[in-house]
Tab-separated table of C-alpha atoms in Angstrom:
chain	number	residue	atom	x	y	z
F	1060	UNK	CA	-24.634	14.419	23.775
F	1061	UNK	CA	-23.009	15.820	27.123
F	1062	UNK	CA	-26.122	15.896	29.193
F	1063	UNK	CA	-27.117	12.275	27.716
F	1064	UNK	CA	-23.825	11.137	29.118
F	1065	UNK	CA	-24.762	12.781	32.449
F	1066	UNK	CA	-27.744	10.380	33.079
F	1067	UNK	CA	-28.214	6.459	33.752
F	1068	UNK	CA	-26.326	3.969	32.688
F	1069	UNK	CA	-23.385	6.278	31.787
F	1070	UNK	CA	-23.330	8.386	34.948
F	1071	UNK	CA	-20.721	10.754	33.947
F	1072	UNK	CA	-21.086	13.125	36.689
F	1073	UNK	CA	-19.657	10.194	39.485
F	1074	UNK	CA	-17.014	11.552	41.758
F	1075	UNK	CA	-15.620	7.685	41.886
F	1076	UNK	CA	-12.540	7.644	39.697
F	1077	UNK	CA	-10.872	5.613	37.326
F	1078	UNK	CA	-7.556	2.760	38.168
F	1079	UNK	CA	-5.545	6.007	38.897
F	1080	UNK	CA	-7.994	8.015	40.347
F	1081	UNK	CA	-9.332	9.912	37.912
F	1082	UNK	CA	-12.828	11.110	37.740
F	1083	UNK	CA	-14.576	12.643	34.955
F	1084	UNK	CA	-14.108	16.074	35.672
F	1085	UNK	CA	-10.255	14.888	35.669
F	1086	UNK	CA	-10.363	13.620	32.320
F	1087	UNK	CA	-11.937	16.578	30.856
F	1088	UNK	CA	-9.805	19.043	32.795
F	1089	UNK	CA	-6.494	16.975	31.796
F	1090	UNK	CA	-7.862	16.922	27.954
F	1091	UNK	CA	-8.777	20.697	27.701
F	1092	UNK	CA	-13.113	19.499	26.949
F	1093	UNK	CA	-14.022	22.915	28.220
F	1094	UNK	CA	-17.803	22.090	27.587
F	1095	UNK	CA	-17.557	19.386	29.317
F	1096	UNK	CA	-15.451	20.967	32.428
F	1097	UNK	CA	-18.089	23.293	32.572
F	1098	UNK	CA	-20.886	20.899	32.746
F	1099	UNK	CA	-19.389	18.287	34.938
F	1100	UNK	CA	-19.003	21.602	37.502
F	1101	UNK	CA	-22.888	21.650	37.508
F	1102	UNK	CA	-22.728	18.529	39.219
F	1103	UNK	CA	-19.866	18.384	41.446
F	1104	UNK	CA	-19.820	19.571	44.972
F	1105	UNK	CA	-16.616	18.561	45.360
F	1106	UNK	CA	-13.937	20.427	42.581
F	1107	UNK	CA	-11.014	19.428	44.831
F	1108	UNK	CA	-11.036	15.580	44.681
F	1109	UNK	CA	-7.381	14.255	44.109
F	1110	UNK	CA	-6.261	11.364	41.965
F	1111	UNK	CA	-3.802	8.705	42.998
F	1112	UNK	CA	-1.000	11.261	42.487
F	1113	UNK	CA	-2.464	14.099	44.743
F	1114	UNK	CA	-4.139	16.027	41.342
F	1115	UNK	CA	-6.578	18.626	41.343
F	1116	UNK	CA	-8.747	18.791	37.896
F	1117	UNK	CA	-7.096	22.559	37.893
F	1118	UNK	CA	-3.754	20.980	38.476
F	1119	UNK	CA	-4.321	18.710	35.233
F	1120	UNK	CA	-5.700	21.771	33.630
F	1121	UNK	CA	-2.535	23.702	34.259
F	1122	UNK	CA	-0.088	20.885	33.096
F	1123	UNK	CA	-1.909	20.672	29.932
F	1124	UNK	CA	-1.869	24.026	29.445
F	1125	UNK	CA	-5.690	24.509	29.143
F	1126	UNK	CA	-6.047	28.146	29.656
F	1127	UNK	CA	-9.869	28.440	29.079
F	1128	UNK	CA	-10.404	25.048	31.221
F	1129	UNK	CA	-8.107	26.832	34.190
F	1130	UNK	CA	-10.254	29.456	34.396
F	1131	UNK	CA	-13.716	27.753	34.541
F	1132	UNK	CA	-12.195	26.281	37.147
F	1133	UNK	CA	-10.864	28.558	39.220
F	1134	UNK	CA	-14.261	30.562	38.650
F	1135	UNK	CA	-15.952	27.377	39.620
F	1136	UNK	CA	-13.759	27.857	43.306
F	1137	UNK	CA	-11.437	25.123	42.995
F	1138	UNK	CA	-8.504	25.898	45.529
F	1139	UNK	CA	-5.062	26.999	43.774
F	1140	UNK	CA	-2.941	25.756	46.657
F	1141	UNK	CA	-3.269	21.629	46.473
F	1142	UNK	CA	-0.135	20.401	45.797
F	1143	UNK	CA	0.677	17.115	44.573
F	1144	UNK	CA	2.384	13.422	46.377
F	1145	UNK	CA	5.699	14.855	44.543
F	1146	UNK	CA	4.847	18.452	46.383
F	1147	UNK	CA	4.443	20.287	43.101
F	1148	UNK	CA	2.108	23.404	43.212
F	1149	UNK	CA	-0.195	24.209	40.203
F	1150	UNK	CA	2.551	27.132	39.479
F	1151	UNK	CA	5.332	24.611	39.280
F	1152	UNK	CA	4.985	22.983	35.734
F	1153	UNK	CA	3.850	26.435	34.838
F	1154	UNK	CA	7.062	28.347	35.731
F	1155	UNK	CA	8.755	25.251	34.243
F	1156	UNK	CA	7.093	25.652	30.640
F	1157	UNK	CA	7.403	29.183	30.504
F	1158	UNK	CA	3.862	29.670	30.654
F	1159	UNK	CA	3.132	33.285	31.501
F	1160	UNK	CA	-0.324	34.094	31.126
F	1161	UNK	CA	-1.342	30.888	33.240
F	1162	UNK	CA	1.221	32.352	35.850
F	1163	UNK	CA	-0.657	35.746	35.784
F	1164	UNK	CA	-3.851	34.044	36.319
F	1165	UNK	CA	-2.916	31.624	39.197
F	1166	UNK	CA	-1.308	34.401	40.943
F	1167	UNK	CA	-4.241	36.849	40.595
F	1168	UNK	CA	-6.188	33.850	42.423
F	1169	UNK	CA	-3.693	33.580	45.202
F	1170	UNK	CA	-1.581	31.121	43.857
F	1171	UNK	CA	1.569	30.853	46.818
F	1172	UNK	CA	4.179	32.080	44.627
F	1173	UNK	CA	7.070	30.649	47.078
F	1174	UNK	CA	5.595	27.312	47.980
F	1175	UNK	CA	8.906	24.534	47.627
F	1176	UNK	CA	8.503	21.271	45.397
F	1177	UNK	CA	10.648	18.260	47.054
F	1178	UNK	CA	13.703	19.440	45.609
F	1179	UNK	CA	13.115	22.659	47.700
F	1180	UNK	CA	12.584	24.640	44.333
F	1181	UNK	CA	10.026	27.175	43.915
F	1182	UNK	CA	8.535	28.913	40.962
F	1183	UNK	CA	11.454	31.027	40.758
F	1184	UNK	CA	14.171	28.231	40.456
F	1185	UNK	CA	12.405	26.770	37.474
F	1186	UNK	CA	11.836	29.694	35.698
F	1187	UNK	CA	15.642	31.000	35.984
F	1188	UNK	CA	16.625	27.596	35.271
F	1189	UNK	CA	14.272	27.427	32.304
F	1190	UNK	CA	15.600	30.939	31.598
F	1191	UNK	CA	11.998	31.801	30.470
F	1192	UNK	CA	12.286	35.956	31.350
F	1193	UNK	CA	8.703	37.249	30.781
F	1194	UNK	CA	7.468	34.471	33.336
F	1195	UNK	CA	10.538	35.687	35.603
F	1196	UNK	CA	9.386	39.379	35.422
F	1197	UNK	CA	5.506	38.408	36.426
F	1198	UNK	CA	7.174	36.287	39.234
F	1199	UNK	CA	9.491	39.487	40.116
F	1200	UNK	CA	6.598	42.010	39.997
F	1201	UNK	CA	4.001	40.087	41.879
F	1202	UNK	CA	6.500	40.081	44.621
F	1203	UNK	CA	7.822	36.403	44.969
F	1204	UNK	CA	10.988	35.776	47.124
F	1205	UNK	CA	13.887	35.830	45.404
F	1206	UNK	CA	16.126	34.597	48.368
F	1207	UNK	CA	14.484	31.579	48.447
F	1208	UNK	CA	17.114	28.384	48.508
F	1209	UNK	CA	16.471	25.105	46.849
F	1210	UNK	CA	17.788	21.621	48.011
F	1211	UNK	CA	21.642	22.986	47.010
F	1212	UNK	CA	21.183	25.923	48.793
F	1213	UNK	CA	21.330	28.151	46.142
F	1214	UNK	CA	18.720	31.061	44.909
F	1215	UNK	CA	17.903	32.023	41.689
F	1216	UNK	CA	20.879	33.933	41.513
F	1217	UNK	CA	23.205	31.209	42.448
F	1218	UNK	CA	21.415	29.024	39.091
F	1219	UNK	CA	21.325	32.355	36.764
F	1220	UNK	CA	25.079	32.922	37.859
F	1221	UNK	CA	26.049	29.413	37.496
F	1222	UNK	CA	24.305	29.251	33.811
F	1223	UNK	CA	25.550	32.345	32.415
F	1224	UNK	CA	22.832	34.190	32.365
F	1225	UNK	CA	23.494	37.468	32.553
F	1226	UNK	CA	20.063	39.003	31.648
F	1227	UNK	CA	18.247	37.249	34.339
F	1228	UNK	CA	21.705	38.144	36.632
F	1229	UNK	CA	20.497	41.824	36.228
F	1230	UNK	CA	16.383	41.256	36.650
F	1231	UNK	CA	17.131	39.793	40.306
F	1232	UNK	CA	19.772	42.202	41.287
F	1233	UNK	CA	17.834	45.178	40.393
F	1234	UNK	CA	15.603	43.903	43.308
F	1235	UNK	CA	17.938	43.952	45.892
F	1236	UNK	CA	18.642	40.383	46.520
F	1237	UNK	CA	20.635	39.204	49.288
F	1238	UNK	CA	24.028	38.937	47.670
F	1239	UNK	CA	26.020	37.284	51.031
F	1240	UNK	CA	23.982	34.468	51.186
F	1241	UNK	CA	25.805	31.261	50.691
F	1242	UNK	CA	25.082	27.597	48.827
F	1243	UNK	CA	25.817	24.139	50.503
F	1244	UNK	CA	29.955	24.730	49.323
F	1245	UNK	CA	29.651	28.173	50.892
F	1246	UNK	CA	29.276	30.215	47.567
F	1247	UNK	CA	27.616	33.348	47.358
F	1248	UNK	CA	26.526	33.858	43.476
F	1249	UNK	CA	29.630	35.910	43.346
F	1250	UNK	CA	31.983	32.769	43.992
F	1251	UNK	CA	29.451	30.419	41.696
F	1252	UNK	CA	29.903	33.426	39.081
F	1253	UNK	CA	33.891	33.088	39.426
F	1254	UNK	CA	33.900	29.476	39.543
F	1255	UNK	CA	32.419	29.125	36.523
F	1256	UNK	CA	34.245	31.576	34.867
F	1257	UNK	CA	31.477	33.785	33.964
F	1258	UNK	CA	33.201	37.553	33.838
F	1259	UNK	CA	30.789	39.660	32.846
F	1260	UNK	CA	28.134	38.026	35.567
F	1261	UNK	CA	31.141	38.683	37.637
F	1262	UNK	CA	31.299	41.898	37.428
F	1263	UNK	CA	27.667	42.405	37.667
F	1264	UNK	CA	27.506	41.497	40.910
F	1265	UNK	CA	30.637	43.454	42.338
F	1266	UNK	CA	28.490	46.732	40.727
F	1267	UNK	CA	25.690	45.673	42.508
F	1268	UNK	CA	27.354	44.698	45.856
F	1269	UNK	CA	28.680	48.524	45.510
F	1270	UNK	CA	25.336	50.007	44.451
F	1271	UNK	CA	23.560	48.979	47.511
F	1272	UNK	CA	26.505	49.583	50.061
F	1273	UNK	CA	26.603	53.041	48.678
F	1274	UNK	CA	22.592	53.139	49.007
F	1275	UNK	CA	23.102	51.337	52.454
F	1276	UNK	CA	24.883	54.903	53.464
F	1277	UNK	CA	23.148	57.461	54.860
F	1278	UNK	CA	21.658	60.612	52.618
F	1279	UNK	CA	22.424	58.072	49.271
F	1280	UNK	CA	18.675	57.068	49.438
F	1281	UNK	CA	17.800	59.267	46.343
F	1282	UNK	CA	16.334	57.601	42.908
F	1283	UNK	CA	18.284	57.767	39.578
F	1284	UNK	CA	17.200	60.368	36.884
F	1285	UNK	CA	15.187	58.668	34.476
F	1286	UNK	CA	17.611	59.317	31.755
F	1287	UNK	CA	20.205	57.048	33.400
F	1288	UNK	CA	18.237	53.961	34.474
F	1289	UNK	CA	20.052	51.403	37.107
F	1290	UNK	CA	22.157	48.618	35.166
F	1291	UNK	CA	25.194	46.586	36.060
F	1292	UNK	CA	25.798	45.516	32.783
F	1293	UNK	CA	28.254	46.919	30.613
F	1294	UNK	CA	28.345	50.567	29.725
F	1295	UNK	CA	28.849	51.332	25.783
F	1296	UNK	CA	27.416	54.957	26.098
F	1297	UNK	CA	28.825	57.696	24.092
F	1298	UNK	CA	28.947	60.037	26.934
F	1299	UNK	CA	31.447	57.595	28.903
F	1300	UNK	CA	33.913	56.642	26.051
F	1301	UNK	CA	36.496	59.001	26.927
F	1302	UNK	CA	36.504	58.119	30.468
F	1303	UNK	CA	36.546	54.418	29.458
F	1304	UNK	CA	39.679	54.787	27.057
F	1305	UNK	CA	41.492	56.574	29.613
F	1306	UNK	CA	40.566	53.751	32.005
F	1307	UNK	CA	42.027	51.279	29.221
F	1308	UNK	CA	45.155	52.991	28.769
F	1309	UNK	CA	45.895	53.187	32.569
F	1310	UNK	CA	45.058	49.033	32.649
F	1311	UNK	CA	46.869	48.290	29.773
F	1312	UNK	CA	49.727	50.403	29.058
F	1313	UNK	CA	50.843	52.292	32.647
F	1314	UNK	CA	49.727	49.387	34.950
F	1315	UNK	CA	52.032	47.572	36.826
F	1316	UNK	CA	51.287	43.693	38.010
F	1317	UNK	CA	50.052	44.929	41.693
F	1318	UNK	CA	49.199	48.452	40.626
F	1319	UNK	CA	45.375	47.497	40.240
F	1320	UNK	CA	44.806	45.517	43.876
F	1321	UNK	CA	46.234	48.458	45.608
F	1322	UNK	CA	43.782	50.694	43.613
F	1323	UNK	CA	41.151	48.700	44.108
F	1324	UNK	CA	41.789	48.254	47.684
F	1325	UNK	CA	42.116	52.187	47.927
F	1326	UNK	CA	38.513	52.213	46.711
F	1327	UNK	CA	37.223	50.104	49.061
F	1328	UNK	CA	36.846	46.647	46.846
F	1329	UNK	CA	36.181	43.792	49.266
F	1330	UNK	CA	39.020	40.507	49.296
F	1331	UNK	CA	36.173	38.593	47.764
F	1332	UNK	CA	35.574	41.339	45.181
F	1333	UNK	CA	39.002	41.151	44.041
F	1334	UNK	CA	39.317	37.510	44.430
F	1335	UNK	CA	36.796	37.132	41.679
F	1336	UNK	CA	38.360	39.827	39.305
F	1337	UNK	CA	41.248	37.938	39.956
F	1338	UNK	CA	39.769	34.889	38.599
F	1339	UNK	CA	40.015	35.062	35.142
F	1340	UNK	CA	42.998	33.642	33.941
F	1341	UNK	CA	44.608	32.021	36.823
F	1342	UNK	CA	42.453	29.233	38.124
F	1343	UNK	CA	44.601	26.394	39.196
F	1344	UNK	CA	47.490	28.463	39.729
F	1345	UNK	CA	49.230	27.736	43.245
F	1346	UNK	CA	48.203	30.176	46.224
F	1347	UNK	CA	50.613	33.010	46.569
F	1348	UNK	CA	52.240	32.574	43.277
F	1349	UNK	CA	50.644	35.059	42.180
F	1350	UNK	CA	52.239	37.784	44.604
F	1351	UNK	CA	55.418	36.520	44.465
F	1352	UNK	CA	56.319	36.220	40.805
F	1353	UNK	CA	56.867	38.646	37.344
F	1354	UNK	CA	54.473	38.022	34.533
F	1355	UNK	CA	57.836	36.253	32.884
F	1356	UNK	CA	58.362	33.658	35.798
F	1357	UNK	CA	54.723	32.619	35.588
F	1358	UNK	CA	53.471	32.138	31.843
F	1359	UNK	CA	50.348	30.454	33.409
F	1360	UNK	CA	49.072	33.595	34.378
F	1361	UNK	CA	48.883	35.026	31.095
F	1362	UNK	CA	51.136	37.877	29.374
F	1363	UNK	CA	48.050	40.613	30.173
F	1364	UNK	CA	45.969	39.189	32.700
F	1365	UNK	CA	47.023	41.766	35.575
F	1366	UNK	CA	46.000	44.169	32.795
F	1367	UNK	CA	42.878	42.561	32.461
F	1368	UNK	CA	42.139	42.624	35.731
F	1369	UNK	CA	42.958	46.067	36.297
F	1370	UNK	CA	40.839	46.804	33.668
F	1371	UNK	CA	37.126	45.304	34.719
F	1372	UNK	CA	38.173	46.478	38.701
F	1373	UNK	CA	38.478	50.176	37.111
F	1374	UNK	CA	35.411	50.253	35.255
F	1375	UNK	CA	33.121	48.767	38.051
F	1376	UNK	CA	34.367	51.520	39.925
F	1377	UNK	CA	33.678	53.707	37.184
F	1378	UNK	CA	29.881	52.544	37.371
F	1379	UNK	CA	29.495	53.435	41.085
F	1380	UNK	CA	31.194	56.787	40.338
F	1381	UNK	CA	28.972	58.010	37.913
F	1382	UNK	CA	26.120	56.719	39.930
F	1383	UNK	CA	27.412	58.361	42.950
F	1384	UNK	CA	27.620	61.652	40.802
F	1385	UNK	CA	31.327	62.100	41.582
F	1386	UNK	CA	34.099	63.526	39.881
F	1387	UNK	CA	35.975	60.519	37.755
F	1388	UNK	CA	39.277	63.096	37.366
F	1389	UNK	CA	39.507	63.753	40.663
F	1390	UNK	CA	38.972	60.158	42.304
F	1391	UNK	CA	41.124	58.746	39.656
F	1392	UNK	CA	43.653	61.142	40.306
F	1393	UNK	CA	43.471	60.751	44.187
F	1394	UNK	CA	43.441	56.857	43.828
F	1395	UNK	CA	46.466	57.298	41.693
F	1396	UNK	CA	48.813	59.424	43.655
F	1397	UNK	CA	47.820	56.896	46.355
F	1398	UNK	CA	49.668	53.977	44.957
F	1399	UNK	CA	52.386	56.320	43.996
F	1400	UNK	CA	51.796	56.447	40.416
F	1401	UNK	CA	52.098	60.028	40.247
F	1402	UNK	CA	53.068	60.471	36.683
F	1403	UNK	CA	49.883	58.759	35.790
F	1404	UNK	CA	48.272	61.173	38.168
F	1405	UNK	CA	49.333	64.190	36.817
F	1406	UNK	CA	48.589	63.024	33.816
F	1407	UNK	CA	45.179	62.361	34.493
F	1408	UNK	CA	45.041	66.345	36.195
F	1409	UNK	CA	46.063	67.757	32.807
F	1410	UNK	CA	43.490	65.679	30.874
F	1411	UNK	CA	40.636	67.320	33.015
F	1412	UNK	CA	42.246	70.605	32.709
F	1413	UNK	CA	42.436	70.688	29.251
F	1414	UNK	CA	38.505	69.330	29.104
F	1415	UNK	CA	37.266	71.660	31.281
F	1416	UNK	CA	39.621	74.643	29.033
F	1417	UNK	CA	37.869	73.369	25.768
F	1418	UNK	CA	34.199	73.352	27.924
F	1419	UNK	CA	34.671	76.651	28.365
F	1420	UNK	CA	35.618	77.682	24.578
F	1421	UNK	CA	32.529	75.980	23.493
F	1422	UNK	CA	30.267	77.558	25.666
């Protein structure tokens, strides 16, 4: 019935196109008619013709999520890289949808990866925005840019940060993105992360920021054992617990108000870093009041929030400790005498002591 349609009067095969532009091969391609697609390519030359809207047959293909039809296609030697009147690249409804195999195969065919719609998004921004993760990882491990900016300035990051999405926070910081860069109201991802209120995101990035200044260093260029694989997220191991409830008693029950920013400042957190910590809890809250008054004078800040805050700074230190294969007694006990909190230091000296005595029993 194909090949009838092929021949006088009907004339299938035309390149001319319909009131929108559409030829044939269009139609079929849009529809998913893989026979069709494959016999209409027997007669074209040309498998790049564009409709009214600046579509490929492959571009329709991809939009209807034709698989089979993409790939006669792209066999056939249509070109991957025609973008639309609206600037969208085959890969943009793709990463948009979620669609990963499709993603794979335009990408194995040269697909650009990083190419901008007219909202300056690429692949990337729709598929964090979309929060679709196995399309994120192909777009990660083929190498895409991840410090591309849209028309807000902001990466992927920036939108993961900004929607709470902390698994996606940790797929494009394990890559090393640029974490200074800045959106059009001068946020880093850090200050969208705080803004919104998003703590655990917040803390993410601090870790990271950390990580790769302490990589950054010289002779810290060696990988992580295998059994300890890199994460910023939260640490719930059995092996840290003690170290963590120690950490939690310091925050919560030998803390005073400015006992953590001097700590924190001791180990090297950043004005911004502690800014964000700092956050939670007391957004709206006049400048300065917060140095200048007792927990009691300002109810707005919340009974425990300096304990809060004491608490996250300590264990993202914590993280870049253990990565840094450093002793958590003895830095806690050095930061500690440093803000004069020697009680809590000695403390802290006696604890090791005693687990180092019982280390020795055992063994």
């Amino acid at each position: 019935m194909l090949e009838l349609l092929m021949e006088e009067p009907y004339c299938m095969a035309t390149t001319e196109g319909e009131q929108n532009g559409n030829t044939p091969l269009h139609l079929a391609a849009k529809n998913g008619h893989l026979d069709a697609v494959q016999l209409l390519l027997q007669s074209f030359d040309n498998r790049n013709t564009v409709n009214k809207a600046g579509e490929t047959a492959l571009y329709l293909a991809v939009n209807g999520d034709h698989e089979e039809c993409v790939q006669a296609l792209l066999e056939a030697g249509c070109d991957v890289n025609i973008v639309t009147t609206e600037k969208s690249s085959c890969l943009h409804p793709v990463s948009e949808k979620g669609h990963t195999s499709l993603a794979k195969l335009l990408i194995a065919n040269g697909v650009d990866m990083n190419f901008q719609n007219q909202h300056q998004q690429a692949a990337l921004h729709l598929a964090v925005k979309n929060g679709h993760i196995p399309l994120l990882h192909t777009l990660l491990e083929s190498g895409c840019d991840v410090n591309v900016t849209d028309h807000r300035g902001q990466t992927g990051l920036h939108i993961a940060a900004e929607l709470g999405k902390a698994d996606i926070v940790e797929m494009i910081l394990k890559t090393g993105a640029d974490l200074t860069l800045q959106d059009k109201q001068a946020k880093t991802a850090l200050g969208v992360a705080a803004r919104g209120d998003m703590v655990i995101i917040v803390d993410m990035i601090i870790k990271a920021e950390r990580y790769f200044a302490w990589k950054a260093d010289a002779g810290n260029n060696e990988t992580l054992h295998d059994e300890s694989p890199l994460t910023f997220k939260l640490d719930h191991r059995e092996e840290t617990r003690q170290i963590r409830t120690t950490i939690w008693n310091l925050a919560y029950k030998q803390f005073k108000p400015r006992d953590w920013k001097r700590l924190a400042r001791h180990w090297v957190f950043t004005e911004e870093q502690v800014s964000a910590i700092e956050e939670q809890w007391t957004a709206g809250v006049p400048k300065g009041t917060i140095q200048s008054c007792t927990v009691a004078e300002c109810p707005l800040l919340g009974l425990k929030s300096y304990q809060e805050h004491g608490h996250r700074m300590m264990l993202i230190w914590l993280h870049g400790t253990l990565i840094a294969r450093k002793s958590t007694a003895k830095e806690l006990h050095e930061g500690l005498l440093s803000i004069g909190n020697k009680s809590a230091a000695d403390k802290i000296r006696l604890e090791s002591s005693g687990n180092e005595a019982r280390k020795c029993m055992v063994s």
